[in-house]
mmCIF file of C-alpha atoms in Angstrom:
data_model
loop_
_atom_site.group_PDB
_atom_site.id
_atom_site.type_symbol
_atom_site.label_atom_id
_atom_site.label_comp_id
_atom_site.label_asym_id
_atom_site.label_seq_id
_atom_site.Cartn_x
_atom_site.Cartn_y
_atom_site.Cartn_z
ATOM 1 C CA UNK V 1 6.862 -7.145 -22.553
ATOM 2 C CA UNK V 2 6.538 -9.762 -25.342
ATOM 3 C CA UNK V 3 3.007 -8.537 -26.323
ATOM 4 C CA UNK V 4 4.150 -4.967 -26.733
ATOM 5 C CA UNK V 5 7.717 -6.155 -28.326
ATOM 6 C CA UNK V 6 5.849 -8.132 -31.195
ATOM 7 C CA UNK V 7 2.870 -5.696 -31.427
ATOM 8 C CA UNK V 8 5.501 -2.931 -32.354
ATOM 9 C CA UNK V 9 7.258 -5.157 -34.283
ATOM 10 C CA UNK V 10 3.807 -6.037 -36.026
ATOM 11 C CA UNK V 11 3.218 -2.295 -36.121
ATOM 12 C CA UNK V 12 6.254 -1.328 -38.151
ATOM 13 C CA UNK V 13 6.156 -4.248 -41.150
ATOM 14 C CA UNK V 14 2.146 -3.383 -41.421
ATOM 15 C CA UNK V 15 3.048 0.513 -42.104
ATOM 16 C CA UNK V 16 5.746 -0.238 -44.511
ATOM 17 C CA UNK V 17 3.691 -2.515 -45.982
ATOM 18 C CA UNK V 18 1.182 0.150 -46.366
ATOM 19 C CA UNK V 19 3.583 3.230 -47.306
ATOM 20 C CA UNK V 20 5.048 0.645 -49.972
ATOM 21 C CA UNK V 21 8.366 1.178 -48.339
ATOM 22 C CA UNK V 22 8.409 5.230 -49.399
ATOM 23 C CA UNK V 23 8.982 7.449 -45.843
ATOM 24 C CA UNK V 24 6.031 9.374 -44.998
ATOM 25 C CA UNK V 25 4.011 10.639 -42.113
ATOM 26 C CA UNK V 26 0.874 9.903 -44.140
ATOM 27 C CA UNK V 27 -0.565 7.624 -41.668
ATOM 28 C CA UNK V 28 1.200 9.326 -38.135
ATOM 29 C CA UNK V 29 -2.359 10.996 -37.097
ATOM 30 C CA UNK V 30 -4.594 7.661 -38.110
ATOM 31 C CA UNK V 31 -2.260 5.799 -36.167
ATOM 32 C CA UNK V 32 -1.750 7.736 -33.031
ATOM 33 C CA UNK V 33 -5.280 8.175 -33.270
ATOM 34 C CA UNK V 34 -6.026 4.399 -32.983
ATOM 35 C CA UNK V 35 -3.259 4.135 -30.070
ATOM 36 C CA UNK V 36 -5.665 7.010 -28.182
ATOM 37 C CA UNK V 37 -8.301 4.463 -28.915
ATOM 38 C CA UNK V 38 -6.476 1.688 -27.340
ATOM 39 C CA UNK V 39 -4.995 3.863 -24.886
ATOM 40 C CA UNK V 40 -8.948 4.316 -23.609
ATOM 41 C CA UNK V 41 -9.571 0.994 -23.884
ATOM 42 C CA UNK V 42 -6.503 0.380 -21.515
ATOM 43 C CA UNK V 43 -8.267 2.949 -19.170
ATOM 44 C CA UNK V 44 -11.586 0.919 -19.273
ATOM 45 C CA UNK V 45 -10.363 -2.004 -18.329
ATOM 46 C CA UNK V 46 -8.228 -0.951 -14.939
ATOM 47 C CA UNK V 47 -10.187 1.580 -13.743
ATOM 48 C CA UNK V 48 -12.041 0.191 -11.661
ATOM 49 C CA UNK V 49 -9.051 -2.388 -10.327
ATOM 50 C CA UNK V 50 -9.516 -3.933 -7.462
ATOM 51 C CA UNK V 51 -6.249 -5.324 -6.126
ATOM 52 C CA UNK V 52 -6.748 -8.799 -5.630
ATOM 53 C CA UNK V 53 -5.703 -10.621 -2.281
ATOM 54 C CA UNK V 54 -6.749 -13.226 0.312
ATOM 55 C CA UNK V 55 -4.960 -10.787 3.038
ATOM 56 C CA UNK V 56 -3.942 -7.586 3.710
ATOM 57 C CA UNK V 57 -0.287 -8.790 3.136
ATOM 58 C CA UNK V 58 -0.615 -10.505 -0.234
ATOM 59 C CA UNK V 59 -1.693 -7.211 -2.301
ATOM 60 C CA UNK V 60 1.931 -6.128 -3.099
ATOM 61 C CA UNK V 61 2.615 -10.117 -4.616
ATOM 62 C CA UNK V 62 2.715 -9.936 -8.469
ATOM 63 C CA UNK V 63 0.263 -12.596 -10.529
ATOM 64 C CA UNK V 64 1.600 -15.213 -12.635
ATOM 65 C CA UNK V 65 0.293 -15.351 -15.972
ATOM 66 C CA UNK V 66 -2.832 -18.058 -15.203
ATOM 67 C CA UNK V 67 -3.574 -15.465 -12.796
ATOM 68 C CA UNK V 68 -3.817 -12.242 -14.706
ATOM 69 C CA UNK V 69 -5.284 -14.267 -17.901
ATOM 70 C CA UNK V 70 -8.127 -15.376 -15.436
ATOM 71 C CA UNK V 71 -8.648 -11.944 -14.561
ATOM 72 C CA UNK V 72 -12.381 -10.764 -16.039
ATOM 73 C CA UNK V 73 -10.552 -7.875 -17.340
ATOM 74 C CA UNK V 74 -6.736 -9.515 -18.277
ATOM 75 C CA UNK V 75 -7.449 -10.307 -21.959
ATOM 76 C CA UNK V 76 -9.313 -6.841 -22.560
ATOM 77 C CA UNK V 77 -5.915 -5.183 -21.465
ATOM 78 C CA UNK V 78 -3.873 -7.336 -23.355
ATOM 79 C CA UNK V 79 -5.488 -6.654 -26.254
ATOM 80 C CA UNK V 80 -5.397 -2.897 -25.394
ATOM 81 C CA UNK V 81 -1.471 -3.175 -25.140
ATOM 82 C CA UNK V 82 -1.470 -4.908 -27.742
ATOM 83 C CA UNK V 83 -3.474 -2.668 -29.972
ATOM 84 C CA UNK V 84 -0.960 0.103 -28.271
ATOM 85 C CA UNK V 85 2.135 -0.939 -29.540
ATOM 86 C CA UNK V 86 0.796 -2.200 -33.099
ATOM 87 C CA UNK V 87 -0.468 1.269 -33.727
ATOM 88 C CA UNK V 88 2.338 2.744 -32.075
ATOM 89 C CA UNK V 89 4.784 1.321 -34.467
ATOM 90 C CA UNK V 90 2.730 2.186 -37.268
ATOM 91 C CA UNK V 91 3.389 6.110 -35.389
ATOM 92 C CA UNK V 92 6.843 6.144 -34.371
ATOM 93 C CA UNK V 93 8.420 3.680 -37.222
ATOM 94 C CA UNK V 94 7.544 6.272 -39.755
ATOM 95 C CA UNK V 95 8.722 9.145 -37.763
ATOM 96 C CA UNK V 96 12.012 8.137 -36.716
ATOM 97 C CA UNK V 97 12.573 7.073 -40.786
ATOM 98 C CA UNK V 98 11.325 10.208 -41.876
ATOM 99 C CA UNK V 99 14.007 12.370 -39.614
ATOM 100 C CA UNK V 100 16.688 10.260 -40.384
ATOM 101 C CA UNK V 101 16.306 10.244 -44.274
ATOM 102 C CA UNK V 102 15.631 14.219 -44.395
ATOM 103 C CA UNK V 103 18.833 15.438 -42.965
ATOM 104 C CA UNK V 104 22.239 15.587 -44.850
ATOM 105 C CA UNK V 105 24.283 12.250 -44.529
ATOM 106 C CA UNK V 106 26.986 13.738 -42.441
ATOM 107 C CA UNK V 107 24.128 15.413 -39.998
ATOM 108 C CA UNK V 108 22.238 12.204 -39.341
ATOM 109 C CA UNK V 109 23.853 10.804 -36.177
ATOM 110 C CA UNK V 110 23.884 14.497 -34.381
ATOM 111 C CA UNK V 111 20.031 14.316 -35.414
ATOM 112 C CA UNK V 112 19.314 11.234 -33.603
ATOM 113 C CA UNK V 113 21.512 12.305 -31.230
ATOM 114 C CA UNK V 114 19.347 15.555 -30.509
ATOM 115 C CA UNK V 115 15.891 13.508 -31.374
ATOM 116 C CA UNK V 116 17.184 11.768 -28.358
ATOM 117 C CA UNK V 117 17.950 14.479 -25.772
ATOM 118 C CA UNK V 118 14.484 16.011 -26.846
ATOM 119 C CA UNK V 119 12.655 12.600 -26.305
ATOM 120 C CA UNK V 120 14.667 12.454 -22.546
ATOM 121 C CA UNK V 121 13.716 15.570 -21.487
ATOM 122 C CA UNK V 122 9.663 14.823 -22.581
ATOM 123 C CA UNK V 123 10.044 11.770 -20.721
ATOM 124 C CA UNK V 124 11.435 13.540 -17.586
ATOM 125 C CA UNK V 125 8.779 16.761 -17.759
ATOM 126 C CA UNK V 126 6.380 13.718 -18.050
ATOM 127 C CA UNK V 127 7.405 11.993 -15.110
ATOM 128 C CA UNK V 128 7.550 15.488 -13.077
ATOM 129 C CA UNK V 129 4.095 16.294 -14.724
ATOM 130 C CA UNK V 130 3.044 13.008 -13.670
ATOM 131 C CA UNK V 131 4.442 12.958 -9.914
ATOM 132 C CA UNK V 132 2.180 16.428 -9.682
ATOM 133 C CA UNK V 133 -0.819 14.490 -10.699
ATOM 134 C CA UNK V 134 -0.098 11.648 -8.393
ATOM 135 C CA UNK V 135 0.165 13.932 -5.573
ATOM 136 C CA UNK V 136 -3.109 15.517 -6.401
ATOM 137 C CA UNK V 137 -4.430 12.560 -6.040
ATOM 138 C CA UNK V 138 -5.453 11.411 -9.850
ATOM 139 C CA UNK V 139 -5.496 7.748 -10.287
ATOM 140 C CA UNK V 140 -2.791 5.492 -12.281
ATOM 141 C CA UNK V 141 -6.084 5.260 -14.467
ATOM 142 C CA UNK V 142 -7.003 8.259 -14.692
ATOM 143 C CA UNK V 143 -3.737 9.109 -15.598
ATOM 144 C CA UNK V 144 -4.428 7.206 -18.958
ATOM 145 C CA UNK V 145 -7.388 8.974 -20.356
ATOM 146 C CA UNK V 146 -5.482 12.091 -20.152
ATOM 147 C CA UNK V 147 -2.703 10.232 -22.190
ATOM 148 C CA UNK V 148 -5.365 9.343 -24.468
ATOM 149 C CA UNK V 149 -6.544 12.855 -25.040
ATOM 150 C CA UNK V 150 -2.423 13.763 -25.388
ATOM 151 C CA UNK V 151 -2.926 11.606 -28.659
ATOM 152 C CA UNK V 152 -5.070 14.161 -30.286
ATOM 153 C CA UNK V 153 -2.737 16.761 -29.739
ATOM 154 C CA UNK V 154 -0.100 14.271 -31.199
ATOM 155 C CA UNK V 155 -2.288 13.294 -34.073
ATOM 156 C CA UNK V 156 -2.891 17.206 -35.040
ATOM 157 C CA UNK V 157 0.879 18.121 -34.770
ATOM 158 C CA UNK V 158 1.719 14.759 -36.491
ATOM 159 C CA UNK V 159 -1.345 15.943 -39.647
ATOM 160 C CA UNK V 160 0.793 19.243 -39.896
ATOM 161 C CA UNK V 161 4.116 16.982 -40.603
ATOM 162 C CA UNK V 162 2.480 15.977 -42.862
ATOM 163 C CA UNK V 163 0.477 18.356 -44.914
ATOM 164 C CA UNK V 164 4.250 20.054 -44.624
ATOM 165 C CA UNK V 165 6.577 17.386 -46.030
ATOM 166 C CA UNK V 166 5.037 14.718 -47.700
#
């Protein structure tokens, strides 16, 4: 949680470091882009994950941080979450400014307010799209390169933000 809490955090001073403080979507499709990137480096690393126990009854127990970091693969998917939340802070920060500073004054809280509702009900057709997948058997992994390929399709709608606003 702390690598993806300061990676985001990293995320949004780099971009309005980078817009010079103005509100754009000028760098939404490079950076959701770069978070597909990540996103498939994510998928690389626990593909092939091999849940890791001296017993039948010790794969459900959780690692402790040695554990994961000794991992082969537990720095390449720290990195990837890392790389994740930097770029996706560098997507969302701009975003988020960008519909709040384009409404009227008075209309701003009912716009978060609906930005909100929309962003629940994506989460829940996600999770319903999701527990489909899971049933037809596709991998937790697998699951991720789709997610991956999602961020094209967010990088395209996020290019025609811009080319429309900014």
């Amino acid at each position: 949680t702390a690598i993806f809490s300061v990676g985001v955090a990293i995320g949004s001073v780099l971009i309005n470091r980078l817009l010079g403080g103005h509100v754009s979507a000028k760098y939404a499709p490079a950076s959701v882009i770069m978070m597909g990137v990540f996103v498939l480096a994510l998928w690389w690393a626990v593909k092939g994950w091999v849940p890791i126990a001296d017993t039948p009854n010790d794969a459900d127990q959780l690692l402790n941080y040695a554990e994961f970091w000794a991992l082969s693969q537990g720095d390449m998917i720290l990195v990837a979450l890392f790389g994740i939340a930097v770029f996706g802070g560098m997507f969302v920060v701009p975003l988020y400014a960008f519909l709040t500073t384009t409404v009227e004054k008075s209309q701003t809280a009912r716009t978060v307010a609906a930005n909100n509702i929309v962003n629940s009900g994506a989460m829940v057709i996600g999770a319903l799209i999701y527990a489909g997948l899971a049933s037809a058997g596709v991998s937790i992994a697998d699951t991720l390169f789709l997610v991956a390929a999602a961020c094209v399709v967010s990088a395209w709608i996020s290019w025609k933000l811009h080319k429309a606003c900014d």
